[in-house]
Coordinates of C-alpha atoms in Angstrom, one line a residue:
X1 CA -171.3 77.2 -28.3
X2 CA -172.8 78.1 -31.7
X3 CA -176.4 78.1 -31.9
X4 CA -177.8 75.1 -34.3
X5 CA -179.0 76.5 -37.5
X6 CA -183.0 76.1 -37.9
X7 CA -182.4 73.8 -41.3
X8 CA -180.7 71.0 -38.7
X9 CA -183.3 71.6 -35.9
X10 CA -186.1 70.8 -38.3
X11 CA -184.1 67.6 -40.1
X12 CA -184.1 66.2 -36.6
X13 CA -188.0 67.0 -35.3
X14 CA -189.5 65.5 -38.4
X15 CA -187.8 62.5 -37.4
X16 CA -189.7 61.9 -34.0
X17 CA -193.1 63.1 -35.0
X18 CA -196.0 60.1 -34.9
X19 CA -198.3 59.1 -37.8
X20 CA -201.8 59.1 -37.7
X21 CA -204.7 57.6 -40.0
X22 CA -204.6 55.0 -42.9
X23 CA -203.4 56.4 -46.0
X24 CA -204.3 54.7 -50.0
X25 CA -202.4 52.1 -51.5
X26 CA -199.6 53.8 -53.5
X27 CA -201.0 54.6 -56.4
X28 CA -199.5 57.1 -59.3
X29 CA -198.7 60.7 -58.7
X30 CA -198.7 63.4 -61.1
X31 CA -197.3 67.0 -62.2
X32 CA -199.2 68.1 -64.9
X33 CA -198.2 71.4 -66.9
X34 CA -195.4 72.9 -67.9
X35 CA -192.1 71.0 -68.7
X36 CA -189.1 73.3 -69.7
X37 CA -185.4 74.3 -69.7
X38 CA -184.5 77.0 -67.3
X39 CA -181.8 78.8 -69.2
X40 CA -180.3 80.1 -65.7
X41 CA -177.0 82.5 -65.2
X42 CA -175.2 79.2 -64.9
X43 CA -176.1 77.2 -67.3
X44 CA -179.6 75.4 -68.4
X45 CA -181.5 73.3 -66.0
X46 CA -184.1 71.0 -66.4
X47 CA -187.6 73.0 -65.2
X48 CA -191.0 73.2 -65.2
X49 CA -193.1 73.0 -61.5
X50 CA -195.0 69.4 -62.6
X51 CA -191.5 67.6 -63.3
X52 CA -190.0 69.5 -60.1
X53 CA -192.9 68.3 -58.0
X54 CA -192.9 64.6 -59.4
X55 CA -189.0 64.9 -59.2
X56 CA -189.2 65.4 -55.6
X57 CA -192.2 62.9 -55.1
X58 CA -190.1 60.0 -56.5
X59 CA -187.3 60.7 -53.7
X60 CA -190.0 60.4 -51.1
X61 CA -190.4 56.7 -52.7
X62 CA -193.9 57.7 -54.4
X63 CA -194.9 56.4 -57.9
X64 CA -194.5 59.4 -59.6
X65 CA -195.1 60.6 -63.3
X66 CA -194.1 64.0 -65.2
X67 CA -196.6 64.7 -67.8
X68 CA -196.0 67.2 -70.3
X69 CA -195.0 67.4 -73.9
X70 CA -192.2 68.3 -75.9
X71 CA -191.0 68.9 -79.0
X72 CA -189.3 67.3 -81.8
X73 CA -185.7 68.8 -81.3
X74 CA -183.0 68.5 -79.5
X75 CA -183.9 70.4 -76.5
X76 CA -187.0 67.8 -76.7
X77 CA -184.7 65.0 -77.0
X78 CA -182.0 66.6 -74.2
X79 CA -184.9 67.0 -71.7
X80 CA -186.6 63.3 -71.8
X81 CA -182.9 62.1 -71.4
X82 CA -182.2 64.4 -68.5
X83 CA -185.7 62.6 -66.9
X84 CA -184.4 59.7 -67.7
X85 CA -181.3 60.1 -66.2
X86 CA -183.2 60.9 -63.0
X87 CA -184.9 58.0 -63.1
X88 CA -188.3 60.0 -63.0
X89 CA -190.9 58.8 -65.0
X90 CA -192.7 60.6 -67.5
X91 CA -195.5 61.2 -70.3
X92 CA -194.8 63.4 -72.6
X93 CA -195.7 63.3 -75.9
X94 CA -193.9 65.4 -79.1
X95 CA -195.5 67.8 -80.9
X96 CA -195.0 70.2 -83.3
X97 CA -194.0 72.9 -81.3
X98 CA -190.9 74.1 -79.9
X99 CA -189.9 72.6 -76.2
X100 CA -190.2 75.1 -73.8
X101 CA -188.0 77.2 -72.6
X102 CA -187.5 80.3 -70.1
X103 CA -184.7 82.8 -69.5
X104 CA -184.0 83.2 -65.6
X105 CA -182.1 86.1 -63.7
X106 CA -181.3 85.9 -60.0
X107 CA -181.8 88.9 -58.4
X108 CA -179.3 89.4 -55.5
X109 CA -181.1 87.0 -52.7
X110 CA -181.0 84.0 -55.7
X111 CA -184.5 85.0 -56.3
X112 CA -185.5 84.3 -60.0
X113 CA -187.1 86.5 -62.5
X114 CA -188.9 84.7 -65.3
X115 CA -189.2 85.6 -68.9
X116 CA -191.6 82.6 -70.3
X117 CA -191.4 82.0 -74.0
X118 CA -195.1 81.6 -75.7
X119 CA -196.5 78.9 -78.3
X120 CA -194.1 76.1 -77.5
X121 CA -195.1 72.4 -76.4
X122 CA -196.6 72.3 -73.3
X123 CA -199.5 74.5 -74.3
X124 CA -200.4 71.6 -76.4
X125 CA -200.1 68.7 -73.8
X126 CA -202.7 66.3 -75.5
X127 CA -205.2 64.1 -73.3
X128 CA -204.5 60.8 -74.6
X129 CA -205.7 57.3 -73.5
X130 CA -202.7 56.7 -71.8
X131 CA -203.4 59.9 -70.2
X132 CA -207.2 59.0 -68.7
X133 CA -205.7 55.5 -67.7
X134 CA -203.3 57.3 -65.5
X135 CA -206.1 59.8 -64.2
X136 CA -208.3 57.0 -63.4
X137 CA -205.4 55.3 -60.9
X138 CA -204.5 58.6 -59.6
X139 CA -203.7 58.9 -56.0
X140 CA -202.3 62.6 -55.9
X141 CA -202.1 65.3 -58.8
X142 CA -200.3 68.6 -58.5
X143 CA -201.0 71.7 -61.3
X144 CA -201.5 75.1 -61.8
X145 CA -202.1 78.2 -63.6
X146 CA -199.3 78.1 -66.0
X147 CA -199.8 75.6 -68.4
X148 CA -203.6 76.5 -69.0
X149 CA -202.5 79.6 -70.8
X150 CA -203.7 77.5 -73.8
X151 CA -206.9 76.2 -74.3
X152 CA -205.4 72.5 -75.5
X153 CA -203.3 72.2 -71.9
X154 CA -206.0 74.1 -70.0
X155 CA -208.7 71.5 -71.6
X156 CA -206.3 68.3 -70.6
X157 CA -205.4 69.4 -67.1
X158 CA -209.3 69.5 -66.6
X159 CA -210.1 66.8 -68.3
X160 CA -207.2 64.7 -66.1
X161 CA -208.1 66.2 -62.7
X162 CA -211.7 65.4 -63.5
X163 CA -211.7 61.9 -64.3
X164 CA -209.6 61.3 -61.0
X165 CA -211.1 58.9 -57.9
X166 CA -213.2 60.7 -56.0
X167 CA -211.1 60.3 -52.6
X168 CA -207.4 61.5 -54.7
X169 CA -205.7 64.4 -53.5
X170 CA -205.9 67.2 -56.0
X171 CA -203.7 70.0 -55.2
X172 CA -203.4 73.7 -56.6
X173 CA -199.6 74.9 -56.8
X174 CA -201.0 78.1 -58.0
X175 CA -197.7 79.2 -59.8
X176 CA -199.0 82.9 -61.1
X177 CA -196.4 84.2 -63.4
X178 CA -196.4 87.3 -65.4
X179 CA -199.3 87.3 -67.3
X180 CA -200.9 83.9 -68.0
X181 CA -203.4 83.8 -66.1
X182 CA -207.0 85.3 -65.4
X183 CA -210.0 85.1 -63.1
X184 CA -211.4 82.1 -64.7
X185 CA -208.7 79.8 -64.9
X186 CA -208.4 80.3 -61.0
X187 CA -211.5 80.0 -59.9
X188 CA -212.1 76.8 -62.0
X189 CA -208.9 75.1 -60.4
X190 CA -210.2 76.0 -57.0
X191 CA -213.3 74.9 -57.4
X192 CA -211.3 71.7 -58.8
X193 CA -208.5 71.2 -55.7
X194 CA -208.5 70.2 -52.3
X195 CA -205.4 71.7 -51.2
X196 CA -204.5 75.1 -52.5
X197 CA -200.8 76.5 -52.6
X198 CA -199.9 80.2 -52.6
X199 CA -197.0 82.5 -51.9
X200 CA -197.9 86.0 -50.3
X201 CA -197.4 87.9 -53.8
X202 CA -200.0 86.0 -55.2
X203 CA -202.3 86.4 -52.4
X204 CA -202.5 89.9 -53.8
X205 CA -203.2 89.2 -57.0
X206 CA -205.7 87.2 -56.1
X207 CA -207.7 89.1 -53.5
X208 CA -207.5 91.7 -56.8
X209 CA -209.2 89.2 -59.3
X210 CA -212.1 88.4 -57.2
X211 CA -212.6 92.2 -55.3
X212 CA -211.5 91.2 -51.9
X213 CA -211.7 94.1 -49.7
X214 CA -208.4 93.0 -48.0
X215 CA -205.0 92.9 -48.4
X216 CA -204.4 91.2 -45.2
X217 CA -202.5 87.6 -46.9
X218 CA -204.0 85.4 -44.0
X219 CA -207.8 86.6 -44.6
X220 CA -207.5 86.3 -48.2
X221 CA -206.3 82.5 -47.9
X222 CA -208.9 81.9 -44.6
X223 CA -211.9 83.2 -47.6
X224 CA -210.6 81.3 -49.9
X225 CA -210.7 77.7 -47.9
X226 CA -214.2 78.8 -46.9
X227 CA -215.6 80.1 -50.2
X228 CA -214.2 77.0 -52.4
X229 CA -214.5 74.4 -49.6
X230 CA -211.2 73.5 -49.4
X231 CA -209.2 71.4 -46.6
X232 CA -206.1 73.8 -46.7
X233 CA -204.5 76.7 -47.9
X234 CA -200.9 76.8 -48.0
X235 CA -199.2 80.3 -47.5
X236 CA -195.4 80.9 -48.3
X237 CA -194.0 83.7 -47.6
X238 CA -190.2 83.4 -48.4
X239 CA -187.9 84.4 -45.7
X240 CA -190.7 85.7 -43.3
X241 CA -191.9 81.8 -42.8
X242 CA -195.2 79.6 -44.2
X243 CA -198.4 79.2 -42.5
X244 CA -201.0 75.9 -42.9
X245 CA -204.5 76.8 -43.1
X246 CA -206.9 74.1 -42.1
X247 CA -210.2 73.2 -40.4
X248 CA -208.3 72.4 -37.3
X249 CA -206.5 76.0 -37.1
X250 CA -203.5 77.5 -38.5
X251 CA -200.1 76.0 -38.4
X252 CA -197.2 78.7 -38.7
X253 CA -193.6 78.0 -38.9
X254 CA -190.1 80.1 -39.4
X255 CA -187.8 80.1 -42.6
X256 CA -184.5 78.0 -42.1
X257 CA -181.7 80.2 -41.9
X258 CA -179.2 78.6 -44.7
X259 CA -177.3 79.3 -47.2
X260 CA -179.0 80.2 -50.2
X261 CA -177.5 79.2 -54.0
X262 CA -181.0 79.9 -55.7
X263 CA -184.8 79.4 -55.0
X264 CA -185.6 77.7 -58.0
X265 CA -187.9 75.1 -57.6
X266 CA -187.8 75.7 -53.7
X267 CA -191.5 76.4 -53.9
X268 CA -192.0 73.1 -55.7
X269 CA -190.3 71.0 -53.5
X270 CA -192.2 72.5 -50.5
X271 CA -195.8 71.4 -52.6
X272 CA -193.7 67.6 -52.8
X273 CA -192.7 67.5 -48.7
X274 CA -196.2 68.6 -47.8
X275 CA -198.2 66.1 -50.1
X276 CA -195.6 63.1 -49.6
X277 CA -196.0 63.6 -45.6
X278 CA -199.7 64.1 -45.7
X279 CA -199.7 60.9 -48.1
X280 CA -198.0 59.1 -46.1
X281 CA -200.7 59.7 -43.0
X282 CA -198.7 62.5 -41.1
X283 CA -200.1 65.1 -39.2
X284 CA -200.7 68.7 -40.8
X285 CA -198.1 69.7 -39.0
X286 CA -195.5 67.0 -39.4
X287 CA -196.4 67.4 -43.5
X288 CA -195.4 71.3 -43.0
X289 CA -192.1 70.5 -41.2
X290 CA -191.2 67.8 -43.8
X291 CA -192.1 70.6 -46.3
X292 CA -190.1 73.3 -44.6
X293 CA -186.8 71.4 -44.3
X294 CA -187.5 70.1 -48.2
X295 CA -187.7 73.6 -49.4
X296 CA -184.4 75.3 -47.1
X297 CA -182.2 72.1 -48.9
X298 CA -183.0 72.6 -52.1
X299 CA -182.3 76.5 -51.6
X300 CA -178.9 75.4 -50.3
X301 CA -178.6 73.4 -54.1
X302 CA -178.4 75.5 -57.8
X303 CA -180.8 74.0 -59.8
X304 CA -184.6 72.6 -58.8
X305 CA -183.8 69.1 -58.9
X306 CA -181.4 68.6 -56.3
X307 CA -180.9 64.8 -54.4
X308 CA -182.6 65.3 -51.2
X309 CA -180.6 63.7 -47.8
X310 CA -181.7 60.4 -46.2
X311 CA -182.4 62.4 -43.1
X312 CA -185.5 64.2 -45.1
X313 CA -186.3 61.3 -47.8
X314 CA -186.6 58.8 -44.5
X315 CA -188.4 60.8 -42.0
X316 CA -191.7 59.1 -43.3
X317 CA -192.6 55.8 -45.0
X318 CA -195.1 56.2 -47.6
X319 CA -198.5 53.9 -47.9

C-alpha cells in the first residue's frame, strides 16, 4: 500500500484536535501594507501579503478587511474588482500614485524572486477616520516591514496598530524583501506585536541588524521572544519544516510533501491558519497544524489566493 502523503495526514489530525479557552467576539481583521499585482511567468495575480492574509482570513469565516491604497488607473480599478470578486472586503483609498506592482520569477522549486517597483500607492496608505474606526474594533491585525518603506505608510500602520484594544492580536509577518527595510522599522514593530513571524533567511538578517552573536535560527527567534516580550515566534523554514516558539516550549512540525505549482503567498496563508486557529481558541499546536496544511494547499495552487477545501476552512469554528 502507498504511504499517505503528509498534506492528507494533517487535513485529517486538525479535524480531531479539542479547543480550549474563550476567544473575543468576532470583531474586524486586518492586513495592512502592501496591495499589488504580481506580474508572475503566467500571467498577473492579485498580491500583496495584507490582502493575501485577509483573503485567507475571510475563508476561515473571519470578518476580514484589506487595507491598502491604489491608484487611479486601470490596474487600480482591475485590482478593487478582482477583491470584489472575492468577496473580500477592503479599504483602500486612490491616490495619486501608480498601483503597485512587482515582477516575479520562479526559480526551479516555484520559489519566487521579487523585483518591487518604488513610489507607487501603497507607500501612501493614508490614516483616515474610517481607518481609526476600524482600529478601534480591531480584533486581529497582521503587517510588516514592507509597506513602511515610506514614511506616510510606515506613520499609518503605527498609527492603526496603536489605537487597537488593548487585548487584539497584533501580529508581525515580517516579510523582509530586498532592501526596504532597516533596524528601526523592525525593532519598532516588535516592540509593537505579539506574535512575530519569520522565515529562516530572515532570521539572518536579523541576528545581523541587532549584532547577535549567533547564527543558530532557533536562538535568534528564542532572544527575540525574550528581549521584546513576545508570546511567540513563528519560524518557517520551507521544505525543512516550521517551528512554534512560546512560553510553553517549542512546537516543531515537518513540511507536507506535495506537489508544488508556486509558493506565492504560501507564507501568508500560513500567518492566516495560525491566527484564525489561535482566534478561534485552539491550542498552539492545533493553530500550527491548521497553519501547516493551509500553507502545503495553497503551494499545490498558482497564484496566492487560492479557495481553500472544506476539510481545512471547517476544522475550526471561529468566536
Amino acid at each position: 500500500m502507498a504511504p499517505v502523503p503528509l498534506f492528507i495526514i494533517y487535513l485529517q489530525s486538525i479535524q480531531k484536535h479539542p479547543k480550549h479557552l474563550t476567544a473575543m467576539e468576532n470583531k474586524t481583521i486586518i492586513g495592512i501594507g502592501e496591495a499589488l499585482w504580481d506580474m508572475l511567468p503566467a500571467g498577473r495575480q492579485l498580491g500583496g501579503a495584507p490582502a493575501n492574509f485577509a483573503y485567507h482570513m475571510s475563508q476561515f469565516g473571519y470578518d476580514a478587511t484589506a487595507v491598502s491604497a491604489v491608484g487611479n488607473d486601470a490596474a487600480g480599478d482591475d485590482l478593487i474588482s478582482e477583491l470584489e470578486a472575492r468577496s473580500l472586503k477592503h479599504l483602500m483609498p486612490r491616490v495619486d500614485k501608480p498601483t503597485g506592482t512587482v515582477e516575479v520569477t520562479l526559480d526551479a522549486a516555484g520559489v519566487p524572486q521579487y523585483d518591487i517597483r518604488r513610489d507607487v500607492a501603497w507607500d501612501f496608505i493614508p490614516m483616515t477616520r474610517e481607518l481609526r474606526d476600524m482600529a478601534s474594533a480591531c480584533r486581529c491585525i497582521c503587517f510588516g516591514s514592507l509597506a513602511q518603506r515610506s514614511e506616510v505608510s510606515r506613520a499609518t500602520i503605527r498609527a492603526v496598530v496603536d489605537a487597537m484594544p488593548q487585548e487584539a492580536l497584533k501580529v508581525f509577518d515580517i516579510n523582509l524583501r530586498q532592501s526596504y527595510y532597516g533596524k528601526q522599522v523592525v525593532e519598532d514593530s516588535l516592540e509593537r506585536c505579539h506574535i512575530l513571524k519569520i522565515n529562516d533567511e530572515e532570521t539572518h538578517a536579523v541576528a545581523r541588524l541587532f549584532n547577535m552573536e549567533t547564527d543558530d535560527e532557533r536562538q535568534i527567534c528564542t532572544c527575540l521572544m525574550r528581549q521584546y516580550g513576545l508570546r511567540a515566534v513563528i519560524l518557517t523554514c520551507g521544505t525543512d519544516g516550521s517551528h512554534v516558539f512560546h512560553e510553553g516550549g517549542v512546537s516543531s512540525l515537518p513540511t507536507p510533501r506535495v506537489e508544488v505549482a508556486d509558493t506565492v503567498g504560501a507564507g501568508d496563508s500560513f500567518t492566516a491558519g495560525f491566527c484564525a486557529a489561535l482566534l478561534a481558541g485552539c491550542t498552539i499546536r492545533h493553530a500550527h497544524e491548521v497553519a501547516v496544511a493551509t500553507s502545503a494547499y495553497v503551494c499545490t495552487r498558482h497564484g496566492a489566493m487560492p479557495r481553500l477545501p472544506c476539510e481545512i476552512t471547517d476544522s475550526i469554528t471561529p468566536k
